Short mmCIF file of C-alpha atoms and ligand atoms in Angstrom, two decimals:
data_model
loop_
_atom_site.label_atom_id
_atom_site.label_comp_id
_atom_site.label_asym_id
_atom_site.label_seq_id
_atom_site.Cartn_x
_atom_site.Cartn_y
_atom_site.Cartn_z
CA MET A 374 -2.53 64.02 94.46
CA GLU A 375 -6.11 64.99 94.86
CA ILE A 376 -8.75 62.30 94.47
CA ASP A 377 -10.37 64.05 91.29
CA GLU A 378 -6.88 64.22 89.68
CA LYS A 379 -6.29 60.56 90.07
CA ILE A 380 -9.69 59.79 88.67
CA GLU A 381 -8.99 61.80 85.63
CA GLN A 382 -5.60 59.98 85.30
CA ILE A 383 -7.23 56.78 85.44
CA GLU A 384 -9.93 58.01 82.87
CA LEU A 385 -6.89 58.88 80.59
CA LEU A 386 -5.25 55.62 81.02
CA ARG A 387 -8.38 53.69 80.49
CA LYS A 388 -8.95 55.64 77.15
CA ALA A 389 -5.25 55.05 76.00
CA PHE A 390 -6.06 51.19 76.66
CA ASP A 391 -9.28 51.33 74.75
CA ASN A 392 -7.37 53.10 71.76
CA PHE A 393 -4.59 50.66 72.09
CA ASN A 394 -7.23 48.05 71.88
CA GLN A 395 -8.71 49.59 68.65
CA ALA A 396 -5.52 49.75 67.27
CA THR A 397 -4.66 46.15 68.05
CA GLU A 398 -8.03 44.98 66.64
CA LYS A 399 -7.44 47.04 63.51
CA LEU A 400 -4.02 45.49 63.34
CA GLN A 401 -5.32 42.18 63.77
CA ASN A 402 -8.09 42.62 61.17
CA SER A 403 -5.06 43.98 58.54
CA TYR A 404 -3.06 41.10 59.30
CA LYS A 405 -6.06 38.74 58.70
CA GLU A 406 -6.79 40.29 55.29
CA LEU A 407 -2.94 40.39 54.44
CA GLN A 408 -3.00 36.61 55.22
CA ASP A 409 -6.24 36.06 53.33
CA GLU A 410 -4.65 38.06 50.11
CA ALA A 411 -1.36 36.01 50.61
CA GLU A 412 -3.46 32.78 50.71
CA LYS A 413 -5.36 33.82 47.54
CA LEU A 414 -2.26 34.61 45.79
CA ARG A 415 -0.36 31.42 46.76
CA HIS A 416 -3.56 29.52 45.31
CA GLU A 417 -3.42 31.59 41.98
CA VAL A 418 0.28 30.94 41.72
CA GLU A 419 -0.44 27.09 42.37
CA ILE A 420 -3.18 26.98 39.60
CA LYS A 421 -0.69 28.88 37.19
CA ASN A 422 1.99 26.42 38.24
CA LYS A 423 -0.21 23.72 37.36
CA GLU A 424 -1.33 25.09 34.10
CA LEU A 425 2.44 25.89 33.17
CA LYS A 426 3.43 21.91 34.10
CA ASP A 427 0.30 20.66 32.10
CA LYS A 428 1.25 22.93 29.13
CA THR A 429 4.96 21.64 29.56
CA ASP A 430 3.89 18.28 29.86
CA LEU A 431 1.50 18.43 26.64
CA LEU A 432 4.58 19.96 24.67
CA ASN A 433 6.88 17.35 25.79
CA ALA A 434 4.49 14.66 25.00
CA VAL A 435 3.70 16.18 21.47
CA MET A 436 7.37 16.69 20.64
CA MET A 437 8.56 13.15 22.12
CA ASN A 438 5.82 11.24 20.43
CA ALA A 439 5.84 13.15 17.19
CA THR A 440 6.21 11.02 14.08
CA SER A 441 9.05 13.25 12.84
CA ALA A 442 12.28 12.61 14.33
CA ILE A 443 13.70 15.78 16.17
CA VAL A 444 17.28 16.27 17.24
CA VAL A 445 18.56 19.33 18.89
CA ILE A 446 22.48 19.74 18.71
CA ASN A 447 24.64 22.55 19.98
CA GLU A 448 27.16 24.49 17.84
CA ASN A 449 29.83 21.70 19.07
CA GLY A 450 27.72 19.00 17.73
CA ASP A 451 26.66 17.58 21.25
CA LEU A 452 23.31 16.20 21.58
CA ILE A 453 21.10 18.51 23.61
CA MET A 454 17.82 16.61 23.02
CA ARG A 455 15.76 14.19 20.76
CA ASN A 456 12.56 12.54 20.68
CA ASN A 457 11.66 8.88 20.47
CA SER A 458 11.27 8.79 16.63
CA ALA A 459 14.91 10.45 16.64
CA GLU A 460 16.31 7.69 18.92
CA ASP A 461 14.73 5.02 16.73
CA LEU A 462 16.16 6.65 13.69
CA ILE A 463 19.75 7.03 15.19
CA LYS A 464 19.60 3.38 16.12
CA SER A 465 18.53 2.10 12.87
CA ILE A 466 21.51 4.22 10.76
CA ASP A 467 25.07 3.49 10.54
CA ALA A 468 26.93 6.08 12.68
CA LYS A 469 28.98 7.41 9.63
CA ASP A 470 25.85 7.89 7.73
CA LEU A 471 24.32 10.04 10.61
CA ASN A 472 26.87 12.59 9.32
CA LYS A 473 25.10 13.12 6.03
CA ILE A 474 22.08 14.61 7.93
CA PHE A 475 23.72 16.41 10.67
CA SER A 476 26.64 17.92 8.94
CA GLU A 477 24.23 20.30 6.98
CA LYS A 478 23.77 23.42 8.88
CA LYS A 479 23.13 25.84 6.21
CA ARG A 480 20.21 24.58 3.90
CA SER A 481 16.87 25.02 5.74
CA LEU A 482 15.07 21.92 3.74
CA PHE A 483 16.55 19.15 1.95
CA ASP A 484 16.17 15.56 0.94
CA VAL A 485 19.00 13.18 1.51
CA GLU A 486 19.69 9.32 0.80
CA VAL A 487 20.66 7.35 3.30
CA GLY A 488 21.78 3.66 2.58
CA ASN A 489 18.35 2.51 1.07
CA ARG A 490 16.29 5.14 2.49
CA PHE A 491 15.42 8.73 1.81
CA PHE A 492 14.72 11.49 4.27
CA ASN A 493 13.28 14.96 4.35
CA VAL A 494 15.09 17.14 6.46
CA SER A 495 14.55 20.59 7.78
CA VAL A 496 17.41 22.49 9.84
CA GLY A 497 16.34 25.80 11.92
CA ASP A 498 18.47 27.91 14.53
CA PHE A 499 18.16 27.01 18.13
CA LEU A 500 18.73 29.63 21.14
CA PHE A 501 17.92 28.60 24.67
CA SER A 502 19.49 30.19 27.94
CA GLY A 503 22.24 31.41 25.96
CA GLU A 504 23.16 28.39 24.23
CA LYS A 505 23.04 28.10 20.38
CA GLY A 506 22.63 25.04 18.22
CA TYR A 507 20.25 23.57 15.53
CA ILE A 508 16.94 22.02 15.39
CA TYR A 509 16.73 19.11 12.86
CA ILE A 510 13.26 17.83 11.76
CA ILE A 511 13.67 14.68 9.95
CA ASP A 512 10.85 12.45 7.84
CA ASP A 513 11.50 9.27 6.36
CA ILE A 514 10.13 9.69 3.07
CA THR A 515 11.26 6.07 1.66
CA VAL A 516 7.56 5.05 0.90
CA LEU A 517 6.83 8.54 -0.91
CA LYS A 518 9.73 8.36 -2.90
CA GLU A 519 8.86 4.64 -3.89
CA ILE A 520 5.31 5.92 -4.88
CA GLU A 521 6.79 8.61 -6.96
CA LYS A 522 8.95 6.09 -8.66
CA GLU A 523 6.30 3.82 -9.25
CA GLN A 524 4.05 6.58 -10.59
CA ARG A 525 6.33 7.51 -13.01
CA ARG A 526 6.79 3.76 -14.24
CA ASN A 527 2.88 3.99 -14.53
CA GLU A 528 3.07 6.82 -16.44
CA HIS A 529 5.72 5.27 -18.76
CA LEU A 530 3.61 1.95 -18.91
CA LYS A 531 0.35 3.98 -19.77
CA LEU A 532 2.34 5.63 -22.59
CA MET A 533 3.57 2.30 -23.58
CA GLY A 534 0.45 0.63 -23.48
CA GLU A 535 -1.40 3.29 -25.41
CA MET A 536 1.23 2.92 -28.10
CA ALA A 537 0.92 -0.67 -28.24
CA ALA A 538 -2.84 -0.65 -28.14
CA GLY A 539 -2.59 1.46 -31.31
CA ILE A 540 -0.52 -0.84 -32.98
CA ALA A 541 -2.56 -4.23 -31.60
CA HIS A 542 -5.62 -2.42 -33.19
CA ASP A 543 -4.07 -2.00 -36.66
CA ILE A 544 -2.67 -5.55 -36.73
CA ARG A 545 -5.96 -7.25 -35.97
CA ASN A 546 -7.79 -6.45 -39.21
CA PRO A 547 -5.27 -7.94 -41.67
CA LEU A 548 -4.76 -10.68 -39.03
CA GLY A 549 -8.64 -11.63 -39.41
CA SER A 550 -8.08 -11.61 -43.40
CA ILE A 551 -5.19 -14.05 -43.02
CA GLU A 552 -7.16 -16.24 -40.83
CA ILE A 553 -10.05 -16.29 -43.26
CA PHE A 554 -7.73 -17.10 -46.37
CA ALA A 555 -6.04 -19.87 -44.40
CA SER A 556 -9.31 -21.55 -43.50
CA LEU A 557 -10.54 -21.25 -47.18
CA LEU A 558 -7.27 -22.26 -48.62
CA LYS A 559 -7.39 -25.48 -46.13
CA ARG A 560 -10.87 -26.41 -47.43
CA ASP A 561 -9.60 -26.12 -50.82
CA LEU A 562 -6.49 -28.09 -50.19
CA GLU A 563 -8.48 -30.94 -48.12
CA GLY A 564 -6.52 -33.88 -49.82
CA ASP A 565 -2.81 -32.11 -49.69
CA ARG A 566 -1.34 -33.27 -46.21
CA GLU A 567 1.78 -31.53 -46.64
CA LYS A 568 0.01 -28.06 -47.84
CA ASN A 569 -2.53 -28.65 -44.82
CA ASN A 570 0.13 -28.91 -42.23
CA LEU A 571 1.62 -25.68 -43.54
CA LEU A 572 -1.77 -24.12 -43.38
CA ASN A 573 -2.28 -25.41 -39.78
CA SER A 574 0.65 -23.66 -38.80
CA ILE A 575 -0.36 -20.57 -40.08
CA ILE A 576 -3.81 -20.60 -38.59
CA LYS A 577 -2.06 -21.67 -35.26
CA GLY A 578 0.17 -18.65 -35.39
CA VAL A 579 -2.47 -16.42 -36.25
CA LYS A 580 -4.61 -17.53 -33.15
CA THR A 581 -1.61 -17.07 -30.90
CA ILE A 582 -0.92 -13.41 -32.25
CA ASN A 583 -4.66 -12.91 -31.69
CA SER A 584 -4.55 -13.99 -28.22
CA THR A 585 -1.38 -11.76 -27.50
CA ILE A 586 -3.14 -8.90 -29.30
CA SER A 587 -6.35 -9.39 -27.04
CA ASN A 588 -4.03 -9.35 -23.82
CA ILE A 589 -2.43 -6.21 -24.94
CA LEU A 590 -5.59 -4.71 -25.58
CA LEU A 591 -7.32 -5.64 -22.25
CA PHE A 592 -4.18 -4.57 -20.53
CA THR A 593 -4.47 -1.06 -21.61
CA LYS A 594 -8.23 -0.57 -21.12
CA ASP A 595 -10.49 -0.43 -17.95
CA ILE A 596 -12.18 -3.66 -17.87
CA ARG A 597 -15.73 -3.56 -17.76
CA ILE A 598 -17.81 -6.66 -17.12
CA THR A 599 -21.30 -7.64 -17.79
CA LYS A 600 -22.32 -10.68 -15.79
CA SER A 601 -24.79 -13.63 -16.40
CA SER A 602 -25.25 -17.26 -15.40
CA PHE A 603 -23.39 -19.92 -18.04
CA TYR A 604 -22.71 -23.38 -17.80
CA ILE A 605 -19.01 -23.50 -17.14
CA SER A 606 -18.64 -26.51 -19.65
CA ASP A 607 -19.93 -24.30 -22.62
CA ILE A 608 -17.34 -21.48 -21.78
CA ILE A 609 -14.56 -24.37 -21.51
CA ASP A 610 -15.73 -26.01 -25.02
CA ASP A 611 -15.13 -22.72 -26.56
CA VAL A 612 -11.82 -22.32 -25.27
CA ILE A 613 -10.88 -25.65 -26.08
CA LEU A 614 -12.03 -25.32 -29.76
CA PHE A 615 -9.70 -22.09 -29.86
CA MET A 616 -6.65 -24.03 -28.34
CA LYS A 617 -6.92 -27.53 -29.69
CA HIS A 618 -4.30 -26.71 -32.15
CA LEU A 619 -1.72 -25.78 -29.96
CA MET A 620 -2.69 -29.09 -27.58
CA ASN A 621 -2.64 -31.51 -30.51
CA GLU A 622 1.14 -30.12 -31.59
CA LYS A 623 2.39 -31.18 -28.04
CA LYS A 624 0.24 -34.38 -27.79
CA ILE A 625 -1.31 -32.94 -24.76
CA ILE A 626 -3.74 -35.29 -22.97
CA PHE A 627 -6.53 -32.93 -22.01
CA ASN A 628 -8.92 -34.16 -19.11
CA ASN A 629 -12.15 -32.24 -19.02
CA GLN A 630 -13.87 -33.34 -15.56
CA ILE A 631 -15.94 -29.98 -15.64
CA ASN A 632 -19.51 -30.94 -14.18
CA GLU A 633 -22.06 -30.56 -16.46
CA ASP A 634 -24.34 -28.81 -14.26
CA ASP A 635 -22.00 -26.45 -12.68
CA LYS A 636 -22.90 -22.70 -13.37
CA ILE A 637 -20.70 -19.59 -13.01
CA TYR A 638 -22.06 -15.96 -12.83
CA CYS A 639 -19.47 -13.88 -14.76
CA ASP A 640 -18.69 -12.10 -18.24
CA ALA A 641 -18.17 -15.18 -20.27
CA GLU A 642 -16.06 -13.67 -22.95
CA LEU A 643 -13.52 -12.28 -20.02
CA ILE A 644 -13.69 -15.77 -18.36
CA LYS A 645 -12.70 -17.32 -21.62
CA GLN A 646 -9.80 -14.99 -21.90
CA VAL A 647 -8.83 -16.21 -18.46
CA VAL A 648 -8.89 -19.86 -18.76
CA MET A 649 -7.26 -19.27 -22.30
CA ASN A 650 -4.45 -17.51 -20.72
CA ILE A 651 -3.78 -20.28 -17.88
CA ILE A 652 -4.35 -23.12 -20.39
CA HIS A 653 -1.84 -21.49 -22.53
CA ASN A 654 0.76 -21.31 -19.82
CA ALA A 655 -0.15 -24.89 -18.89
CA ILE A 656 0.73 -25.96 -22.65
CA ASP A 657 3.77 -23.85 -22.38
CA ALA A 658 4.82 -25.85 -19.11
CA VAL A 659 4.35 -29.28 -19.89
CA ASP A 660 6.50 -31.71 -22.00
CA ILE A 661 5.24 -33.61 -25.05
CA GLY A 662 2.47 -35.79 -24.00
CA GLY A 663 1.86 -33.92 -20.85
CA LYS A 664 -1.53 -33.65 -19.09
CA ILE A 665 -3.87 -30.96 -18.65
CA THR A 666 -6.91 -31.34 -16.13
CA ILE A 667 -9.73 -29.05 -15.73
CA TYR A 668 -12.42 -29.49 -12.97
CA SER A 669 -14.99 -27.25 -11.30
CA LYS A 670 -16.94 -27.02 -7.78
CA GLU A 671 -19.96 -24.85 -7.11
CA SER A 672 -21.25 -24.12 -3.87
CA GLU A 673 -24.02 -21.82 -2.69
CA LYS A 674 -22.04 -18.74 -2.74
CA ASP A 675 -19.25 -19.43 -5.32
CA THR A 676 -17.99 -21.05 -8.31
CA SER A 677 -14.47 -22.61 -8.31
CA ILE A 678 -12.49 -23.63 -11.32
CA PHE A 679 -9.26 -25.88 -11.26
CA ILE A 680 -6.64 -25.61 -13.98
CA GLU A 681 -4.03 -28.40 -13.12
CA ASP A 682 -1.13 -29.64 -15.19
CA ASN A 683 1.95 -31.81 -14.59
CA GLY A 684 4.67 -29.50 -16.20
CA HIS A 685 7.79 -28.03 -14.56
CA GLY A 686 6.03 -25.87 -11.97
CA ILE A 687 6.63 -22.20 -10.76
CA ASP A 688 9.98 -21.54 -8.81
CA PRO A 689 8.65 -20.47 -5.24
CA ASP A 690 10.69 -17.15 -5.46
CA PHE A 691 9.03 -16.37 -8.68
CA ILE A 692 5.37 -17.24 -7.71
CA ASP A 693 4.71 -13.77 -5.68
CA LYS A 694 5.54 -12.00 -8.97
CA ILE A 695 3.85 -14.07 -11.74
CA PHE A 696 0.48 -11.57 -11.55
CA MET A 697 2.56 -8.57 -12.15
CA PRO A 698 2.74 -7.32 -15.59
CA PHE A 699 6.02 -8.01 -17.63
CA HIS A 700 7.20 -10.67 -15.45
CA SER A 701 8.16 -13.65 -17.81
CA LYS A 702 10.39 -16.33 -17.74
CA LYS A 703 9.72 -17.25 -21.49
CA ALA A 704 11.88 -16.23 -24.11
CA LYS A 705 8.96 -14.92 -26.23
CA GLY A 706 6.82 -14.16 -23.36
CA THR A 707 5.26 -10.87 -23.00
CA GLY A 708 4.55 -11.47 -19.08
CA LEU A 709 0.92 -9.89 -19.65
CA GLY A 710 -1.39 -12.92 -19.68
CA LEU A 711 -1.68 -13.71 -15.71
CA SER A 712 -1.65 -9.96 -14.91
CA ILE A 713 -4.63 -9.62 -17.16
CA VAL A 714 -6.05 -12.92 -15.62
CA TYR A 715 -5.70 -11.34 -12.14
CA LYS A 716 -7.38 -8.17 -13.52
CA ILE A 717 -10.26 -9.78 -14.88
CA ILE A 718 -10.75 -11.97 -11.64
CA LYS A 719 -10.62 -8.87 -9.33
CA ALA A 720 -13.44 -7.31 -11.53
CA HIS A 721 -15.51 -10.30 -10.79
CA ASN A 722 -14.73 -9.66 -7.17
CA GLY A 723 -13.26 -13.25 -7.30
CA ASN A 724 -9.91 -14.89 -6.11
CA ILE A 725 -7.03 -16.78 -8.02
CA VAL A 726 -4.48 -18.69 -6.10
CA PRO A 727 -1.78 -20.72 -7.28
CA MET A 728 -0.50 -23.81 -6.10
CA SER A 729 2.79 -25.23 -7.54
CA LYS A 730 5.47 -27.99 -7.31
CA PRO A 731 7.91 -29.39 -9.81
CA GLY A 732 5.56 -31.66 -11.99
CA GLN A 733 2.24 -30.07 -10.59
CA THR A 734 0.56 -26.67 -10.98
CA ILE A 735 -2.94 -25.94 -10.09
CA PHE A 736 -4.65 -22.69 -10.63
CA LYS A 737 -7.68 -22.32 -8.47
CA ILE A 738 -10.26 -19.59 -9.80
CA THR A 739 -13.26 -18.67 -7.14
CA ILE A 740 -15.97 -16.28 -8.53
CA PRO A 741 -18.86 -15.47 -6.14
CA LYS A 742 -22.26 -16.19 -7.34
CA GLY A 743 -24.05 -12.61 -6.09
CA GLY A 744 -21.69 -10.14 -7.21
N1 ATP B 1295 1.46 -23.42 -15.26
C1 ATP B 1295 2.48 -22.90 -15.25
N2 ATP B 1295 3.63 -23.51 -14.92
C2 ATP B 1295 4.76 -23.13 -14.81
N3 ATP B 1295 5.02 -21.78 -14.91
C3 ATP B 1295 3.97 -21.08 -14.90
C4 ATP B 1295 2.79 -21.58 -15.10
N4 ATP B 1295 1.84 -20.47 -15.36
C5 ATP B 1295 2.67 -19.43 -15.38
N5 ATP B 1295 3.98 -19.64 -15.25
C6 ATP B 1295 5.10 -18.74 -15.10
O1 ATP B 1295 4.39 -17.47 -14.89
C7 ATP B 1295 5.11 -16.44 -16.02
C8 ATP B 1295 4.12 -15.47 -16.27
O2 ATP B 1295 2.95 -16.05 -17.11
P1 ATP B 1295 2.13 -14.84 -17.72
O3 ATP B 1295 1.19 -15.82 -18.30
O4 ATP B 1295 1.65 -13.91 -17.03
O5 ATP B 1295 3.24 -14.53 -18.79
P2 ATP B 1295 3.91 -15.51 -19.98
O6 ATP B 1295 3.09 -16.79 -20.32
O7 ATP B 1295 5.52 -15.48 -19.75
O8 ATP B 1295 3.71 -14.36 -21.33
P3 ATP B 1295 2.23 -14.24 -22.01
O9 ATP B 1295 1.23 -14.87 -21.64
O10 ATP B 1295 2.24 -12.70 -22.07
O11 ATP B 1295 2.60 -14.59 -23.54
C9 ATP B 1295 5.60 -17.12 -17.01
O12 ATP B 1295 6.56 -17.01 -17.81
C10 ATP B 1295 5.87 -18.71 -16.25
O13 ATP B 1295 7.12 -18.78 -16.03
MG1 MG B 1296 1.04 -16.65 -20.40
#
């Protein structure tokens, strides 16, 4: 082979190597680009996966901790899923009662009573990965039902109250006349002991009806108070004047230990009504010759009045109910007295505490000075 020919061949080979090198470099670059692209994609997938997991976790947390009980069952009635509230609910209900909720598959929304509780249930169709079933969303609406019942009761009470107020109002006027005529007659018949006793009974009866009517009217009205500073002893003296007939009849020893200087910041007419109701109850509770004591304590921020009797006391299982209207243990009691007492004390931002055992009952009333 000629030398020139060899040189030419070497040159061709060199060029071929150059081309090969260039192609390799291109290939390397493309591979690098591909690697970068793959890395970018992998990163994006990672972010998407994380987002998906966060969303799933969030949905799970919302569902698991929802206050509504959520239960999913398949068409055979097998449990597929339930949240925490559902777990508590299922634990708290008899297995046979659960059927009242889960046998219902057609209605989409209904209320059901289970034991002493009420539930609102919504049923929806469920389809996931080819499996069919039902989703139940269950809410305990017992409290809501009780509020509804209470509201209906209150509406009835309100109507009854309005009616009673109308009647009470109409009774009041002729009653006032009866009291005046009886007092005039009593004056004319001063010497006649027998007739005087009869008239005392009429006057006492009128006073009792009057105080019942005041209670009914106070019960039906919103209480508005106008406060000033009063000596407690003045308030008590007025009450005693009104109640002495009742006390004399039962030969009650009334022990007035109110401090002469103690003052109370209140609506005096309403506090008279309070004391009158409590003393009335004390008179009913004691035997003939029983004892009622009243005393007071004044501090920088409030004034307390204690009314104590040595009567039969209040049953421990009844004491929680005495301030509720229409709770009475007396044959002729309306059960309004203490509910009005409570309403008046609360309108004064005050407090009333009963303490009772057989042979001793104390009502402690506390009224703040400022407001
Ligand atoms: N000092 C007391 N000792 C024993 N029981 C009491 C005393 N005060 C209240 N009670 C009980 O609380 C119940 C409710 O009292 P409240 O004054 O509200 O109604 P009432 O006296 O029965 O009827 P009303 O006052 O409307 O005529 C009474 O029926 C009684 O059983
Ligand atoms: Mg009473």
